[in-house]
Amino acid sequence: MKKTGAQIVWECLVREGVDTVFGYPGGAILPIYDAMTEYPIHHVLVRHEQGAAHAADGYARASGRIGVALGTSGPGATNLVTGIATAMLDSIPVVFITGQVPSKVLGTDAFQEADIVGITMPITKHNVLVTQIEDLAPALVEAFQIARSGRPGPVLVDVCKDVQQATTELRWPETVESTRRRSLPQLKRSDLRKAADLIAGARRPLILAGHGVIESGATQVLQAFAEKTGTPVALTLLGLGGFPRSHPLCLGMMGMHGEAYVNTAIQEADLLLAFGMRFDDRVTGNLKNYAPGSKKIHVEIDVSEIGKNVPVDLGLAGDLKQVLEALLPSVEARANEPWMARIEEGRNDTRSRDIVHRESGDALYAAHVIHDIWRATKGGAVVVSDVGQHQMFEAQYFPHEAPRTLLTSGGLGTMGFALPAAIGAKLARPEAEVWVVAGDGGFQMTQCELATLMQEKLDIKIAIIDNGYLGMVRQWQEFFYNRRYAATPLLSPDFVKLAAAYGLPAHRVDARADVIPTVERVRSQPGPALLHFVVQAEEAVYPMVPAGADLQSMIRRPHETPPEKTDASGAAGATEVAA
Amino acid sequence: MKHTLIASVQDQPGVLVRVMGMFRRRAFNVESLTVGHSETAGVSRMTFVVDTSRISSRIVEANLRKLVPVLDVHDVTHVPTVSRELALIRVKCAEGERSQVNDLISIFRARIVDVSTDTVIVEITGDPEKVDGLVELLRPRGIVEMVRTGKVAMTRGASARRALAHEHEADADPLELAS
């Protein structure tokens, strides 16, 4: 049967099982929008295309399915760019479909023409411009296959307006050559034996578990492997949830804001088992002195990551779940008691400095707020965090037990990610309790999506952690730039009134005693709510490995009494900024 | 060290930009690149000479393989290959010096392909080291203009694919995995 290009787009989405898309219409994508109403797919109208990109990304992160975002040509497409790069750096499968000017005027600087394929080439796993209707169905089918295969990632299909309007006989391609070709090299028995030998010979082994654990669904086999081999597990930011935080072998997050005992364990280990992670600079610190005394085994689906930053003794290219399943029978059961005892010593020292045990007095600390949200939600929520100090406090003080319960922009560190990503997450998993945890800075980058949230009638709870500063940048200025707070004091609107303008119930909280009762109150009421937490202005995230320093050179959290309460509410901040 | 990689790529718009964009983005240093048709319609062949002092050729190869239009990549650095480069060199040459220049370049099996009153164009084909050698010899005479194609390479023996496939077999002991 003959179909228009616009219909083929929707036919393809239906065939791929897509139930929700996020987008914003415009001239060059109007034929696709016109055909939309014929298909059983829910379209979410965002307020800015960046929101569509993050929402599709959040949908994918929350569900493991492929997210889809639509935008028009020119500014519509360029507004997607930050979201595309965010998905690329974190290996999130998202298909972006953009309208493009008619093929006849391509290259003439036509109205709303931008070379989005050229612009997004370095930030997509693949992208393609479709100028002929015959190429459309194969391009879309291939886009979905590429997005999900191997190391997932974003794919962009740019469709000329005349292609959307043309008609053709719809035929689905039988196989897609490019993804078949990209099958992984087969595991070798000799490599598995070598891995088992290295593991058997280690006395201080440590697993570094990353996002790959979650993407490959390796959570259970990882736990079986860690338990059988008595190996403690440190997690990357994106790996949080891949191994239960309450498990005795779980050490928590590693790297720049990882706890001291975790980074010390990495430096003292004699075998690092890197599972589905990529030795990012935020994880390794100075590469020259990174885990110098250890052998390293790297299990990674993307061959180009093996040996990229850290030389390894053995690289196993493959899907983590499959590799661990193959490796599990050949490793010895053991417990590394002296090693675990040593790690526990460090863990106890960290506990004594833990901000959770610090008296709050009159002051409200960001870490306390986030920890209390965890307590009130009994850890059951899906948290979508933004980028900055609150993101690190969340990683430290909101223990995650299950995969896909923390969604955050790790690689690109995109402020403004949380609210739109939470919209995607809630639509992907309507049954989940979804919380946005954002700073006053990041929230204002995409706060227009509050309207999207209301239009979609989504039950999302929003916690704004407001310290009146761009907190993480301020922290760097405090530590490394002589406390010259250039451009970090931040005037914010009255978030409670802002919420009211959008029609959300909202509460301002500035005392520790009110945190849990307020969280419990909004939880008991269905529908969205915004909580404005006014916290200590100059709190820092500890510990901290300065960028480029050795992993053990941490700035530790001081044993100190809390500072005097300073009011960092919007109003006080306003005076400060105005002065 | 320098590594020579051969890639088969789909002959489609933008493939060169995609490949070179990856090299630029990853800060891989390419010494030379040639592109042209291969024996198969729709498939182009690229030959790269890559500086591997800062990055291993294995990682360059792996990054090339990640690009969708790249069909196949082989590092032929340690495989017997025939490699050739073509150069055209316009060199100063007064009328009376032509036979002298001709004698000199004939040692390199190069030839004069164009003559003007005070210059000649020399054409040379050979491995890049041989071309370097001739360039150095001609330089004192005054090279007015030069163009070099960059290296192309082909493995020796019956079939490149067979020779390279054989290499992979040597340590292969694949494990069947349920997918």
PDB file of C-alpha atoms in Angstrom, chain B residues 9-91:
ATOM      1  CA  VAL B   9      34.041   2.304   3.271  1.00  0.00           C
ATOM      2  CA  GLN B  10      30.627   2.741   1.710  1.00  0.00           C
ATOM      3  CA  ASP B  11      30.867   5.222  -1.140  1.00  0.00           C
ATOM      4  CA  GLN B  12      28.236   7.669   0.102  1.00  0.00           C
ATOM      5  CA  PRO B  13      28.037  11.427   0.621  1.00  0.00           C
ATOM      6  CA  GLY B  14      29.879  12.659   3.653  1.00  0.00           C
ATOM      7  CA  VAL B  15      31.875   9.527   4.360  1.00  0.00           C
ATOM      8  CA  LEU B  16      35.200  11.369   4.153  1.00  0.00           C
ATOM      9  CA  VAL B  17      33.931  14.088   6.513  1.00  0.00           C
ATOM     10  CA  ARG B  18      32.711  11.426   8.915  1.00  0.00           C
ATOM     11  CA  VAL B  19      36.057   9.644   8.934  1.00  0.00           C
ATOM     12  CA  MET B  20      38.173  12.778   9.165  1.00  0.00           C
ATOM     13  CA  GLY B  21      35.812  14.265  11.744  1.00  0.00           C
ATOM     14  CA  MET B  22      36.492  11.267  13.959  1.00  0.00           C
ATOM     15  CA  PHE B  23      40.256  11.722  13.558  1.00  0.00           C
ATOM     16  CA  ARG B  24      39.992  15.417  14.393  1.00  0.00           C
ATOM     17  CA  ARG B  25      37.675  14.894  17.353  1.00  0.00           C
ATOM     18  CA  ARG B  26      39.876  12.200  18.865  1.00  0.00           C
ATOM     19  CA  ALA B  27      43.022  14.231  18.111  1.00  0.00           C
ATOM     20  CA  PHE B  28      44.516  11.342  16.139  1.00  0.00           C
ATOM     21  CA  ASN B  29      47.285  12.533  13.889  1.00  0.00           C
ATOM     22  CA  VAL B  30      46.955  11.481  10.251  1.00  0.00           C
ATOM     23  CA  GLU B  31      50.131  11.737   8.173  1.00  0.00           C
ATOM     24  CA  SER B  32      48.447  10.927   4.922  1.00  0.00           C
ATOM     25  CA  LEU B  33      45.139   9.762   3.570  1.00  0.00           C
ATOM     26  CA  THR B  34      44.180   8.566   0.141  1.00  0.00           C
ATOM     27  CA  VAL B  35      40.709   7.709  -1.083  1.00  0.00           C
ATOM     28  CA  GLY B  36      39.604   6.086  -4.284  1.00  0.00           C
ATOM     29  CA  HIS B  37      37.413   3.434  -5.842  1.00  0.00           C
ATOM     30  CA  SER B  38      37.945  -0.202  -4.943  1.00  0.00           C
ATOM     31  CA  GLU B  39      37.275  -3.391  -6.948  1.00  0.00           C
ATOM     32  CA  THR B  40      33.651  -3.326  -5.739  1.00  0.00           C
ATOM     33  CA  ALA B  41      31.120  -0.806  -6.981  1.00  0.00           C
ATOM     34  CA  GLY B  42      29.816   1.340  -4.132  1.00  0.00           C
ATOM     35  CA  VAL B  43      32.851   0.652  -1.969  1.00  0.00           C
ATOM     36  CA  SER B  44      35.738   3.092  -1.634  1.00  0.00           C
ATOM     37  CA  ARG B  45      39.091   2.292  -0.226  1.00  0.00           C
ATOM     38  CA  MET B  46      41.028   4.513   2.127  1.00  0.00           C
ATOM     39  CA  THR B  47      44.666   4.183   3.092  1.00  0.00           C
ATOM     40  CA  PHE B  48      45.737   5.979   6.253  1.00  0.00           C
ATOM     41  CA  VAL B  49      49.199   6.581   7.597  1.00  0.00           C
ATOM     42  CA  VAL B  50      48.710   7.339  11.285  1.00  0.00           C
ATOM     43  CA  ASP B  51      51.174   8.655  13.828  1.00  0.00           C
ATOM     44  CA  THR B  52      50.855   6.214  16.717  1.00  0.00           C
ATOM     45  CA  SER B  53      53.284   7.842  19.116  1.00  0.00           C
ATOM     46  CA  ARG B  54      50.426   9.099  21.301  1.00  0.00           C
ATOM     47  CA  ILE B  55      47.706   6.576  20.629  1.00  0.00           C
ATOM     48  CA  SER B  56      47.791   2.891  19.748  1.00  0.00           C
ATOM     49  CA  SER B  57      46.792   1.900  16.247  1.00  0.00           C
ATOM     50  CA  ARG B  58      44.393  -0.631  17.794  1.00  0.00           C
ATOM     51  CA  ILE B  59      42.350   2.243  19.218  1.00  0.00           C
ATOM     52  CA  VAL B  60      42.410   4.132  15.926  1.00  0.00           C
ATOM     53  CA  GLU B  61      41.224   0.968  14.210  1.00  0.00           C
ATOM     54  CA  ALA B  62      38.478   0.416  16.817  1.00  0.00           C
ATOM     55  CA  ASN B  63      37.251   3.982  16.408  1.00  0.00           C
ATOM     56  CA  LEU B  64      37.140   3.590  12.626  1.00  0.00           C
ATOM     57  CA  ARG B  65      35.103   0.406  13.024  1.00  0.00           C
ATOM     58  CA  LYS B  66      32.522   2.302  15.072  1.00  0.00           C
ATOM     59  CA  LEU B  67      31.632   4.480  12.071  1.00  0.00           C
ATOM     60  CA  VAL B  68      28.638   2.984  10.320  1.00  0.00           C
ATOM     61  CA  PRO B  69      29.866   3.498   6.707  1.00  0.00           C
ATOM     62  CA  VAL B  70      33.189   1.812   7.509  1.00  0.00           C
ATOM     63  CA  LEU B  71      32.919  -1.775   6.280  1.00  0.00           C
ATOM     64  CA  ASP B  72      36.290  -3.121   7.284  1.00  0.00           C
ATOM     65  CA  VAL B  73      39.636  -1.964   8.639  1.00  0.00           C
ATOM     66  CA  HIS B  74      43.018  -3.668   8.580  1.00  0.00           C
ATOM     67  CA  ASP B  75      46.287  -2.604  10.103  1.00  0.00           C
ATOM     68  CA  VAL B  76      48.810  -3.756   7.512  1.00  0.00           C
ATOM     69  CA  THR B  77      51.878  -2.280   9.207  1.00  0.00           C
ATOM     70  CA  HIS B  78      53.302  -5.672  10.099  1.00  0.00           C
ATOM     71  CA  VAL B  79      51.976  -7.523   7.075  1.00  0.00           C
ATOM     72  CA  PRO B  80      54.031  -7.737   3.857  1.00  0.00           C
ATOM     73  CA  THR B  81      52.611  -5.052   1.610  1.00  0.00           C
ATOM     74  CA  VAL B  82      53.273  -3.232  -1.602  1.00  0.00           C
ATOM     75  CA  SER B  83      52.979   0.453  -0.883  1.00  0.00           C
ATOM     76  CA  ARG B  84      53.257   3.245  -3.427  1.00  0.00           C
ATOM     77  CA  GLU B  85      53.019   6.965  -3.667  1.00  0.00           C
ATOM     78  CA  LEU B  86      52.995   9.192  -6.729  1.00  0.00           C
ATOM     79  CA  ALA B  87      54.652  12.592  -6.761  1.00  0.00           C
ATOM     80  CA  LEU B  88      54.880  15.358  -9.372  1.00  0.00           C
ATOM     81  CA  ILE B  89      57.814  17.679  -8.746  1.00  0.00           C
ATOM     82  CA  ARG B  90      58.428  20.889 -10.699  1.00  0.00           C
ATOM     83  CA  VAL B  91      62.114  21.544 -10.342  1.00  0.00           C
TER      84      VAL B  91
END
